[in-house]
Amino acid sequence: MHVYRRIFGFLALLMFLVSTPAFAEKFVVGYQPYDTISYQAIINSELGLWKQYVPKGTEIEFQGALQGTVVANNMLADKAHIGYMSVMPATILCSKPEQAEIKMVATAGMSEGTRCSLVLVRKDAPQFKSNEELARWMDGKVIAAPKGSASDQYLLKFFEKYNVKPGEYLNQSIEVIGTNFRIGKLDAASLWEPTLSRVATDVGEGVARIAADGRACDNPDLGMVVMRKDFMEKHPEVAKGYLRSELEAQRYLLDPKNWSNVIDMVSKHATGVPKRVLWYSIYGQVPSDSKEPVREWKSFYFNEREKLNIAEVAPFLLKDKRIKEVPKPGTVDDSLARQVFKEAGYTPVSATVTLGDIKGAPASACPFKD
């Protein structure tokens, strides 16, 4: 009898092992909870969209970071496999193939420069009639940006175009910039949403004011999804499945009927930021007097405007000695994203915008009052 029990127990264990994955493969997605570029990553995490598309037994961990450079460093160290960041940190990341080969695989969204390409000035600064007048006021002033970010890239281009000579150009995080505006230690800065709207006058604290956006020096905002090449080669179905979930998260974010739900989800990650600010950071009209109705557009894969922006950044960074070499050919590779989009059966909205755009709404349209 004991022999039969042992045999039965062995067979049951064998059947369990056969039907259960040998181990759960875990992959890390680096995202920025305090950056609208990552709002769809939050949607993906909160709704568990990725679970529908990756192979059984796969685990995805979403790791938050305050800046794209942190995500980039984790990817170089093989501590993250997928990342969300703007084009500048992505280009710097992809220019280091001796450490790790990284591919730019999809766009997370793009604007004309209303997400992280803006000049904020202290609340008592003059009202400027032109970008040139703003530039002359900035001469000799204390100015800050998180170095290595898209906001840093924007200010460098603004300085170059208008020959601005700041008294100090400081490397400060988004939280420090906000604090220094509050205590009067900064004259101007550039940073990104939602911290930008949190400190600005439209719906935030009013300790700073938007004085210029990306159109002042033809500097659009481009966010993207990047992946380690070795991850894509070793786990192609995970890479493909994750991109499909990214596609669905972007479509969810664009649908107006989901906007309140989106902000409810984002508020769990961007703790401490009022929901009114979070809503305005992506669905609001910035600057508030803008004549351009489109706040941002989502194309998932790279269309011509996205490709042009990527091509412009590397030479600029090389000239400024931020990188030693431009990313190698093939770094920009959205072939998997295009395959995912095609297999999903969707139709592009247009030749320039694949999924759709967000029309900026006035603060009065915000459903949140806190």
mmCIF file of C-alpha atoms in Angstrom:
data_model
loop_
_atom_site.group_PDB
_atom_site.id
_atom_site.type_symbol
_atom_site.label_atom_id
_atom_site.label_comp_id
_atom_site.label_asym_id
_atom_site.label_seq_id
_atom_site.Cartn_x
_atom_site.Cartn_y
_atom_site.Cartn_z
ATOM 1 C CA MET A 1 0.000 0.000 0.000
ATOM 2 C CA HIS A 2 2.838 2.366 0.883
ATOM 3 C CA VAL A 3 4.427 1.628 -2.496
ATOM 4 C CA TYR A 4 1.214 2.590 -4.336
ATOM 5 C CA ARG A 5 0.949 5.782 -2.318
ATOM 6 C CA ARG A 6 4.499 6.701 -3.237
ATOM 7 C CA ILE A 7 3.861 6.003 -6.915
ATOM 8 C CA PHE A 8 0.623 8.005 -6.839
ATOM 9 C CA GLY A 9 2.378 10.870 -5.080
ATOM 10 C CA PHE A 10 5.215 10.813 -7.608
ATOM 11 C CA LEU A 11 2.801 10.846 -10.555
ATOM 12 C CA ALA A 12 0.830 13.763 -9.058
ATOM 13 C CA LEU A 13 4.053 15.719 -8.550
ATOM 14 C CA LEU A 14 5.151 14.952 -12.095
ATOM 15 C CA MET A 15 1.848 16.155 -13.537
ATOM 16 C CA PHE A 16 2.108 19.375 -11.468
ATOM 17 C CA LEU A 17 5.630 20.061 -12.711
ATOM 18 C CA VAL A 18 4.643 19.429 -16.332
ATOM 19 C CA SER A 19 1.660 21.770 -16.113
ATOM 20 C CA THR A 20 3.525 24.524 -14.222
ATOM 21 C CA PRO A 21 6.265 26.753 -15.689
ATOM 22 C CA ALA A 22 9.697 25.789 -14.362
ATOM 23 C CA PHE A 23 10.109 29.336 -13.092
ATOM 24 C CA ALA A 24 8.505 32.697 -13.597
ATOM 25 C CA GLU A 25 10.635 34.912 -15.811
ATOM 26 C CA LYS A 26 10.722 38.435 -14.443
ATOM 27 C CA PHE A 27 11.370 41.585 -16.467
ATOM 28 C CA VAL A 28 11.634 45.167 -15.315
ATOM 29 C CA VAL A 29 10.036 48.214 -16.913
ATOM 30 C CA GLY A 30 11.529 51.551 -15.880
ATOM 31 C CA TYR A 31 9.066 54.434 -15.947
ATOM 32 C CA GLN A 32 8.656 57.936 -14.513
ATOM 33 C CA PRO A 33 5.523 58.418 -12.382
ATOM 34 C CA TYR A 34 6.120 62.186 -12.389
ATOM 35 C CA ASP A 35 6.204 62.485 -16.171
ATOM 36 C CA THR A 36 3.255 62.384 -18.575
ATOM 37 C CA ILE A 37 5.428 60.358 -20.931
ATOM 38 C CA SER A 38 4.879 57.398 -18.584
ATOM 39 C CA TYR A 39 1.159 57.743 -17.889
ATOM 40 C CA GLN A 40 0.393 54.864 -20.236
ATOM 41 C CA ALA A 41 2.919 52.699 -18.358
ATOM 42 C CA ILE A 42 0.884 53.391 -15.220
ATOM 43 C CA ILE A 43 -2.310 52.436 -17.069
ATOM 44 C CA ASN A 44 -0.621 49.245 -18.216
ATOM 45 C CA SER A 45 0.463 48.433 -14.677
ATOM 46 C CA GLU A 46 -2.853 49.283 -13.007
ATOM 47 C CA LEU A 47 -5.052 47.466 -15.522
ATOM 48 C CA GLY A 48 -2.621 44.575 -15.959
ATOM 49 C CA LEU A 49 -2.897 44.852 -19.744
ATOM 50 C CA TRP A 50 0.462 43.161 -20.266
ATOM 51 C CA LYS A 51 -0.874 39.929 -18.729
ATOM 52 C CA GLN A 52 -3.103 39.442 -21.771
ATOM 53 C CA TYR A 53 -0.263 39.474 -24.283
ATOM 54 C CA VAL A 54 2.979 38.098 -22.796
ATOM 55 C CA PRO A 55 3.698 34.348 -22.495
ATOM 56 C CA LYS A 56 2.324 32.502 -19.491
ATOM 57 C CA GLY A 57 4.767 32.500 -16.590
ATOM 58 C CA THR A 58 6.094 35.980 -17.384
ATOM 59 C CA GLU A 59 6.287 38.556 -14.619
ATOM 60 C CA ILE A 60 6.582 42.303 -15.261
ATOM 61 C CA GLU A 61 7.738 44.673 -12.531
ATOM 62 C CA PHE A 62 7.221 48.414 -13.012
ATOM 63 C CA GLN A 63 9.978 50.413 -11.300
ATOM 64 C CA GLY A 64 9.474 54.135 -10.851
ATOM 65 C CA ALA A 65 12.242 56.724 -11.209
ATOM 66 C CA LEU A 66 12.288 60.516 -11.025
ATOM 67 C CA GLN A 67 14.223 61.045 -14.249
ATOM 68 C CA GLY A 68 14.901 59.303 -17.551
ATOM 69 C CA THR A 69 18.639 59.209 -16.831
ATOM 70 C CA VAL A 70 17.940 56.949 -13.825
ATOM 71 C CA VAL A 71 15.972 54.558 -16.034
ATOM 72 C CA ALA A 72 18.794 54.701 -18.588
ATOM 73 C CA ASN A 73 21.451 53.828 -16.009
ATOM 74 C CA ASN A 74 19.399 50.866 -14.819
ATOM 75 C CA MET A 75 19.115 49.613 -18.385
ATOM 76 C CA LEU A 76 22.873 49.923 -18.903
ATOM 77 C CA ALA A 77 23.407 47.917 -15.720
ATOM 78 C CA ASP A 78 20.930 45.232 -16.899
ATOM 79 C CA LYS A 79 18.608 46.112 -14.018
ATOM 80 C CA ALA A 80 15.798 47.076 -16.410
ATOM 81 C CA HIS A 81 14.837 45.689 -19.814
ATOM 82 C CA ILE A 82 12.277 48.229 -21.040
ATOM 83 C CA GLY A 83 12.282 51.955 -20.375
ATOM 84 C CA TYR A 84 10.294 55.160 -20.892
ATOM 85 C CA MET A 85 12.212 58.366 -21.494
ATOM 86 C CA SER A 86 12.542 61.442 -23.685
ATOM 87 C CA VAL A 87 14.658 61.546 -26.810
ATOM 88 C CA MET A 88 17.707 63.186 -25.182
ATOM 89 C CA PRO A 89 18.364 60.600 -22.425
ATOM 90 C CA ALA A 90 17.403 57.884 -24.910
ATOM 91 C CA THR A 91 20.005 59.123 -27.395
ATOM 92 C CA ILE A 92 22.671 59.331 -24.694
ATOM 93 C CA LEU A 93 21.726 55.812 -23.577
ATOM 94 C CA CYS A 94 21.907 54.425 -27.106
ATOM 95 C CA SER A 95 25.338 55.984 -27.712
ATOM 96 C CA LYS A 96 27.021 53.532 -25.301
ATOM 97 C CA PRO A 97 26.998 50.178 -27.129
ATOM 98 C CA GLU A 98 30.144 49.093 -25.275
ATOM 99 C CA GLN A 99 28.004 48.905 -22.137
ATOM 100 C CA ALA A 100 24.732 47.689 -23.666
ATOM 101 C CA GLU A 101 22.968 47.833 -27.005
ATOM 102 C CA ILE A 102 19.628 49.591 -26.706
ATOM 103 C CA LYS A 103 16.970 50.047 -29.370
ATOM 104 C CA MET A 104 14.386 52.809 -29.760
ATOM 105 C CA VAL A 105 11.305 50.717 -30.508
ATOM 106 C CA ALA A 106 8.192 52.910 -30.158
ATOM 107 C CA THR A 107 7.023 56.434 -29.456
ATOM 108 C CA ALA A 108 5.268 57.231 -26.185
ATOM 109 C CA GLY A 109 3.944 60.559 -27.487
ATOM 110 C CA MET A 110 5.043 63.827 -29.059
ATOM 111 C CA SER A 111 4.170 67.514 -28.816
ATOM 112 C CA GLU A 112 5.360 70.785 -30.281
ATOM 113 C CA GLY A 113 7.112 71.477 -26.989
ATOM 114 C CA THR A 114 4.397 71.676 -24.339
ATOM 115 C CA ARG A 115 5.409 68.834 -22.042
ATOM 116 C CA CYS A 116 9.039 69.467 -21.057
ATOM 117 C CA SER A 117 10.279 72.164 -23.462
ATOM 118 C CA LEU A 118 9.139 75.279 -21.639
ATOM 119 C CA VAL A 119 10.760 78.200 -19.844
ATOM 120 C CA LEU A 120 9.362 78.869 -16.381
ATOM 121 C CA VAL A 121 10.190 82.204 -14.753
ATOM 122 C CA ARG A 122 9.642 83.372 -11.181
ATOM 123 C CA LYS A 123 6.199 84.765 -10.431
ATOM 124 C CA ASP A 124 7.343 88.398 -10.180
ATOM 125 C CA ALA A 125 9.215 88.368 -13.509
ATOM 126 C CA PRO A 126 8.139 90.964 -16.116
ATOM 127 C CA GLN A 127 5.576 90.184 -18.794
ATOM 128 C CA PHE A 128 7.692 89.582 -21.904
ATOM 129 C CA LYS A 129 6.524 90.749 -25.314
ATOM 130 C CA SER A 130 8.853 88.454 -27.242
ATOM 131 C CA ASN A 131 11.243 85.542 -26.852
ATOM 132 C CA GLU A 132 14.125 87.947 -27.463
ATOM 133 C CA GLU A 133 12.975 90.118 -24.566
ATOM 134 C CA LEU A 134 12.734 87.020 -22.366
ATOM 135 C CA ALA A 135 16.238 85.968 -23.426
ATOM 136 C CA ARG A 136 17.762 89.339 -22.499
ATOM 137 C CA TRP A 137 16.106 89.170 -19.081
ATOM 138 C CA MET A 138 17.594 85.681 -18.575
ATOM 139 C CA ASP A 139 21.143 87.008 -19.061
ATOM 140 C CA GLY A 140 22.982 86.832 -15.749
ATOM 141 C CA LYS A 141 20.105 85.025 -14.014
ATOM 142 C CA VAL A 142 20.124 81.816 -11.971
ATOM 143 C CA ILE A 143 18.609 79.114 -14.188
ATOM 144 C CA ALA A 144 18.190 75.374 -13.611
ATOM 145 C CA ALA A 145 17.193 72.119 -15.280
ATOM 146 C CA PRO A 146 17.711 68.425 -14.592
ATOM 147 C CA LYS A 147 20.873 67.844 -16.637
ATOM 148 C CA GLY A 148 20.685 65.087 -19.231
ATOM 149 C CA SER A 149 16.935 65.536 -19.646
ATOM 150 C CA ALA A 150 14.800 66.835 -22.499
ATOM 151 C CA SER A 151 14.308 70.053 -20.518
ATOM 152 C CA ASP A 152 18.090 70.485 -20.406
ATOM 153 C CA GLN A 153 18.222 69.951 -24.173
ATOM 154 C CA TYR A 154 15.557 72.598 -24.665
ATOM 155 C CA LEU A 155 17.346 75.225 -22.580
ATOM 156 C CA LEU A 156 20.640 74.551 -24.357
ATOM 157 C CA LYS A 157 18.931 75.170 -27.696
ATOM 158 C CA PHE A 158 17.177 78.254 -26.318
ATOM 159 C CA PHE A 159 20.494 79.619 -24.987
ATOM 160 C CA GLU A 160 22.164 78.978 -28.336
ATOM 161 C CA LYS A 161 19.452 80.539 -30.496
ATOM 162 C CA TYR A 162 19.043 83.696 -28.392
ATOM 163 C CA ASN A 163 22.659 83.925 -27.156
ATOM 164 C CA VAL A 164 21.608 83.737 -23.494
ATOM 165 C CA LYS A 165 24.431 84.068 -20.948
ATOM 166 C CA PRO A 166 23.057 82.810 -17.611
ATOM 167 C CA GLY A 167 24.794 83.829 -14.420
ATOM 168 C CA GLU A 168 24.476 80.208 -13.250
ATOM 169 C CA TYR A 169 23.088 77.167 -15.012
ATOM 170 C CA LEU A 170 22.419 74.607 -12.296
ATOM 171 C CA ASN A 171 21.745 70.879 -12.395
ATOM 172 C CA GLN A 172 18.676 70.401 -10.192
ATOM 173 C CA SER A 173 16.000 67.731 -9.885
ATOM 174 C CA ILE A 174 12.337 68.511 -10.502
ATOM 175 C CA GLU A 175 11.594 68.590 -6.761
ATOM 176 C CA VAL A 176 14.489 70.939 -6.005
ATOM 177 C CA ILE A 177 13.427 73.267 -8.819
ATOM 178 C CA GLY A 178 9.915 73.414 -7.385
ATOM 179 C CA THR A 179 11.246 74.122 -3.903
ATOM 180 C CA ASN A 180 13.643 76.813 -5.122
ATOM 181 C CA PHE A 181 10.848 78.616 -6.969
ATOM 182 C CA ARG A 182 8.830 78.551 -3.751
ATOM 183 C CA ILE A 183 11.619 80.112 -1.676
ATOM 184 C CA GLY A 184 12.731 82.574 -4.341
ATOM 185 C CA LYS A 185 16.128 81.072 -5.169
ATOM 186 C CA LEU A 186 15.526 80.592 -8.899
ATOM 187 C CA ASP A 187 14.923 83.082 -11.679
ATOM 188 C CA ALA A 188 14.052 80.591 -14.412
ATOM 189 C CA ALA A 189 14.058 76.875 -15.141
ATOM 190 C CA SER A 190 12.811 74.183 -17.426
ATOM 191 C CA LEU A 191 11.186 70.977 -16.212
ATOM 192 C CA TRP A 192 8.412 68.673 -17.272
ATOM 193 C CA GLU A 193 4.827 67.807 -16.527
ATOM 194 C CA PRO A 194 3.186 67.337 -14.067
ATOM 195 C CA THR A 195 5.611 69.223 -11.787
ATOM 196 C CA LEU A 196 5.536 72.097 -14.275
ATOM 197 C CA SER A 197 1.778 72.593 -13.896
ATOM 198 C CA ARG A 198 2.049 72.011 -10.157
ATOM 199 C CA VAL A 199 4.236 75.109 -9.642
ATOM 200 C CA ALA A 200 2.882 77.253 -12.504
ATOM 201 C CA THR A 201 0.006 79.714 -12.446
ATOM 202 C CA ASP A 202 -2.699 77.970 -14.517
ATOM 203 C CA VAL A 203 -3.831 75.316 -12.013
ATOM 204 C CA GLY A 204 -0.910 75.081 -9.615
ATOM 205 C CA GLU A 205 0.753 76.989 -6.807
ATOM 206 C CA GLY A 206 1.540 80.037 -8.911
ATOM 207 C CA VAL A 207 5.170 80.328 -7.794
ATOM 208 C CA ALA A 208 6.306 80.395 -11.446
ATOM 209 C CA ARG A 209 4.926 81.363 -14.838
ATOM 210 C CA ILE A 210 5.316 79.856 -18.311
ATOM 211 C CA ALA A 211 7.167 82.331 -20.524
ATOM 212 C CA ALA A 212 8.009 80.230 -23.620
ATOM 213 C CA ASP A 213 7.461 76.763 -25.044
ATOM 214 C CA GLY A 214 9.276 74.526 -27.514
ATOM 215 C CA ARG A 215 8.185 76.563 -30.514
ATOM 216 C CA ALA A 216 10.512 79.352 -29.357
ATOM 217 C CA CYS A 217 13.452 77.380 -30.720
ATOM 218 C CA ASP A 218 11.814 74.612 -32.754
ATOM 219 C CA ASN A 219 12.300 72.012 -30.030
ATOM 220 C CA PRO A 220 9.449 69.471 -29.927
ATOM 221 C CA ASP A 221 9.001 66.919 -27.146
ATOM 222 C CA LEU A 222 9.363 63.275 -28.076
ATOM 223 C CA GLY A 223 8.979 60.420 -25.642
ATOM 224 C CA MET A 224 9.797 56.845 -26.463
ATOM 225 C CA VAL A 225 9.948 53.258 -25.377
ATOM 226 C CA VAL A 226 13.402 51.692 -25.475
ATOM 227 C CA MET A 227 14.430 48.066 -25.020
ATOM 228 C CA ARG A 228 17.674 46.217 -24.458
ATOM 229 C CA LYS A 229 18.643 44.407 -27.661
ATOM 230 C CA ASP A 230 19.632 41.205 -25.831
ATOM 231 C CA PHE A 231 16.237 41.127 -24.117
ATOM 232 C CA MET A 232 14.472 41.428 -27.475
ATOM 233 C CA GLU A 233 16.571 38.648 -28.964
ATOM 234 C CA LYS A 234 16.252 36.231 -26.047
ATOM 235 C CA HIS A 235 12.576 36.950 -25.320
ATOM 236 C CA PRO A 236 10.943 38.087 -28.572
ATOM 237 C CA GLU A 237 7.425 37.106 -27.494
ATOM 238 C CA VAL A 238 7.715 39.090 -24.268
ATOM 239 C CA ALA A 239 8.965 42.138 -26.174
ATOM 240 C CA LYS A 240 6.163 41.810 -28.705
ATOM 241 C CA GLY A 241 3.516 41.181 -26.073
ATOM 242 C CA TYR A 242 4.609 44.165 -24.030
ATOM 243 C CA LEU A 243 4.423 46.432 -27.072
ATOM 244 C CA ARG A 244 0.892 45.222 -27.737
ATOM 245 C CA SER A 245 -0.055 46.167 -24.179
ATOM 246 C CA GLU A 246 1.612 49.569 -24.685
ATOM 247 C CA LEU A 247 -0.502 50.067 -27.793
ATOM 248 C CA GLU A 248 -3.684 49.328 -25.853
ATOM 249 C CA ALA A 249 -2.612 51.612 -22.987
ATOM 250 C CA GLN A 250 -2.069 54.503 -25.407
ATOM 251 C CA ARG A 251 -5.483 53.948 -26.962
ATOM 252 C CA TYR A 252 -7.050 53.887 -23.483
ATOM 253 C CA LEU A 253 -5.332 57.166 -22.533
ATOM 254 C CA LEU A 254 -6.580 58.905 -25.680
ATOM 255 C CA ASP A 255 -10.270 58.051 -25.186
ATOM 256 C CA PRO A 256 -12.021 60.972 -23.394
ATOM 257 C CA LYS A 257 -14.384 58.635 -21.576
ATOM 258 C CA ASN A 258 -11.356 57.196 -19.748
ATOM 259 C CA TRP A 259 -9.713 60.491 -18.745
ATOM 260 C CA SER A 260 -10.974 60.550 -15.157
ATOM 261 C CA ASN A 261 -9.992 56.901 -14.681
ATOM 262 C CA VAL A 262 -6.532 57.654 -16.087
ATOM 263 C CA ILE A 263 -5.981 60.375 -13.505
ATOM 264 C CA ASP A 264 -7.299 58.187 -10.688
ATOM 265 C CA MET A 265 -4.682 55.590 -11.657
ATOM 266 C CA VAL A 266 -1.849 58.086 -12.123
ATOM 267 C CA SER A 267 -2.547 59.670 -8.729
ATOM 268 C CA LYS A 268 -1.630 56.357 -7.054
ATOM 269 C CA HIS A 269 1.881 56.680 -8.482
ATOM 270 C CA ALA A 270 2.457 60.455 -8.649
ATOM 271 C CA THR A 271 1.669 60.818 -4.971
ATOM 272 C CA GLY A 272 1.293 64.275 -3.527
ATOM 273 C CA VAL A 273 0.233 65.901 -6.802
ATOM 274 C CA PRO A 274 -3.408 67.112 -6.881
ATOM 275 C CA LYS A 275 -5.621 65.329 -9.387
ATOM 276 C CA ARG A 276 -6.524 68.692 -10.938
ATOM 277 C CA VAL A 277 -2.845 69.229 -11.750
ATOM 278 C CA LEU A 278 -2.412 65.677 -13.061
ATOM 279 C CA TRP A 279 -5.416 66.103 -15.349
ATOM 280 C CA TYR A 280 -4.185 69.453 -16.663
ATOM 281 C CA SER A 281 -0.656 68.108 -17.140
ATOM 282 C CA ILE A 282 -1.793 65.952 -20.041
ATOM 283 C CA TYR A 283 -5.298 67.055 -21.041
ATOM 284 C CA GLY A 284 -5.030 70.799 -20.387
ATOM 285 C CA GLN A 285 -4.111 73.650 -22.719
ATOM 286 C CA VAL A 286 -0.447 74.578 -22.175
ATOM 287 C CA PRO A 287 0.423 77.378 -22.419
ATOM 288 C CA SER A 288 -3.085 78.539 -21.503
ATOM 289 C CA ASP A 289 -3.035 81.226 -24.225
ATOM 290 C CA SER A 290 -1.766 78.851 -26.920
ATOM 291 C CA LYS A 291 -3.280 79.208 -30.378
ATOM 292 C CA GLU A 292 -2.415 75.578 -31.165
ATOM 293 C CA PRO A 293 -5.261 73.242 -30.127
ATOM 294 C CA VAL A 294 -3.219 70.011 -30.141
ATOM 295 C CA ARG A 295 -1.463 69.367 -26.861
ATOM 296 C CA GLU A 296 0.099 66.031 -27.793
ATOM 297 C CA TRP A 297 -0.270 63.234 -30.293
ATOM 298 C CA LYS A 298 0.246 59.477 -30.058
ATOM 299 C CA SER A 299 1.666 57.569 -33.009
ATOM 300 C CA PHE A 300 3.010 54.392 -31.347
ATOM 301 C CA TYR A 301 5.557 53.829 -34.122
ATOM 302 C CA PHE A 302 7.826 56.500 -35.601
ATOM 303 C CA ASN A 303 6.379 58.634 -38.374
ATOM 304 C CA GLU A 304 8.359 61.320 -40.207
ATOM 305 C CA ARG A 305 8.170 64.003 -37.493
ATOM 306 C CA GLU A 306 9.394 61.571 -34.871
ATOM 307 C CA LYS A 307 12.217 60.312 -37.092
ATOM 308 C CA LEU A 308 13.289 63.863 -37.914
ATOM 309 C CA ASN A 309 13.438 64.806 -34.255
ATOM 310 C CA ILE A 310 15.523 61.742 -33.394
ATOM 311 C CA ALA A 311 17.931 62.515 -36.253
ATOM 312 C CA GLU A 312 18.443 66.091 -35.007
ATOM 313 C CA VAL A 313 19.268 65.254 -31.404
ATOM 314 C CA ALA A 314 22.443 63.156 -31.772
ATOM 315 C CA PRO A 315 24.441 65.777 -33.753
ATOM 316 C CA PHE A 316 23.372 68.425 -31.230
ATOM 317 C CA LEU A 317 24.553 66.290 -28.311
ATOM 318 C CA LEU A 318 27.789 65.450 -30.127
ATOM 319 C CA LYS A 319 28.483 69.144 -30.696
ATOM 320 C CA ASP A 320 27.842 69.880 -27.017
ATOM 321 C CA LYS A 321 30.110 66.952 -26.053
ATOM 322 C CA ARG A 322 27.291 65.164 -24.211
ATOM 323 C CA ILE A 323 28.039 62.024 -26.259
ATOM 324 C CA LYS A 324 31.233 60.693 -27.836
ATOM 325 C CA GLU A 325 29.573 59.099 -30.853
ATOM 326 C CA VAL A 326 26.166 59.001 -32.481
ATOM 327 C CA PRO A 327 24.079 55.852 -32.009
ATOM 328 C CA LYS A 328 24.883 53.149 -34.536
ATOM 329 C CA PRO A 329 22.629 52.469 -37.559
ATOM 330 C CA GLY A 330 19.659 50.298 -36.655
ATOM 331 C CA THR A 331 19.236 51.833 -33.205
ATOM 332 C CA VAL A 332 15.925 53.340 -34.305
ATOM 333 C CA ASP A 333 13.897 50.226 -35.032
ATOM 334 C CA ASP A 334 10.115 50.318 -34.799
ATOM 335 C CA SER A 335 9.599 47.232 -36.983
ATOM 336 C CA LEU A 336 8.161 45.245 -34.073
ATOM 337 C CA ALA A 337 5.799 48.098 -33.172
ATOM 338 C CA ARG A 338 4.608 48.280 -36.765
ATOM 339 C CA GLN A 339 4.064 44.518 -36.802
ATOM 340 C CA VAL A 340 2.091 44.703 -33.554
ATOM 341 C CA PHE A 341 -0.067 47.532 -34.889
ATOM 342 C CA LYS A 342 -0.769 45.668 -38.135
ATOM 343 C CA GLU A 343 -1.654 42.418 -36.372
ATOM 344 C CA ALA A 344 -3.971 44.308 -34.019
ATOM 345 C CA GLY A 345 -6.013 45.265 -37.084
ATOM 346 C CA TYR A 346 -6.157 49.011 -36.422
ATOM 347 C CA THR A 347 -6.134 51.739 -39.067
ATOM 348 C CA PRO A 348 -3.888 54.822 -38.751
ATOM 349 C CA VAL A 349 -5.744 58.080 -38.163
ATOM 350 C CA SER A 350 -3.499 59.752 -40.728
ATOM 351 C CA ALA A 351 -0.059 59.500 -42.316
ATOM 352 C CA THR A 352 1.411 61.706 -39.582
ATOM 353 C CA VAL A 353 -0.569 60.656 -36.486
ATOM 354 C CA THR A 354 -1.221 56.954 -36.039
ATOM 355 C CA LEU A 355 -3.531 56.759 -33.027
ATOM 356 C CA GLY A 356 -4.831 60.276 -32.439
ATOM 357 C CA ASP A 357 -4.174 63.500 -30.585
ATOM 358 C CA ILE A 358 -5.204 65.314 -27.433
ATOM 359 C CA LYS A 359 -6.800 68.725 -27.827
ATOM 360 C CA GLY A 360 -5.792 70.886 -24.876
ATOM 361 C CA ALA A 361 -8.776 71.892 -22.730
ATOM 362 C CA PRO A 362 -9.092 74.966 -20.476
ATOM 363 C CA ALA A 363 -8.705 74.570 -16.730
ATOM 364 C CA SER A 364 -12.454 75.113 -16.328
ATOM 365 C CA ALA A 365 -13.082 71.791 -18.098
ATOM 366 C CA CYS A 366 -11.217 69.799 -15.451
ATOM 367 C CA PRO A 367 -13.551 67.440 -13.551
ATOM 368 C CA PHE A 368 -11.306 67.483 -10.463
ATOM 369 C CA LYS A 369 -11.426 70.375 -8.021
ATOM 370 C CA ASP A 370 -8.694 69.347 -5.561
#
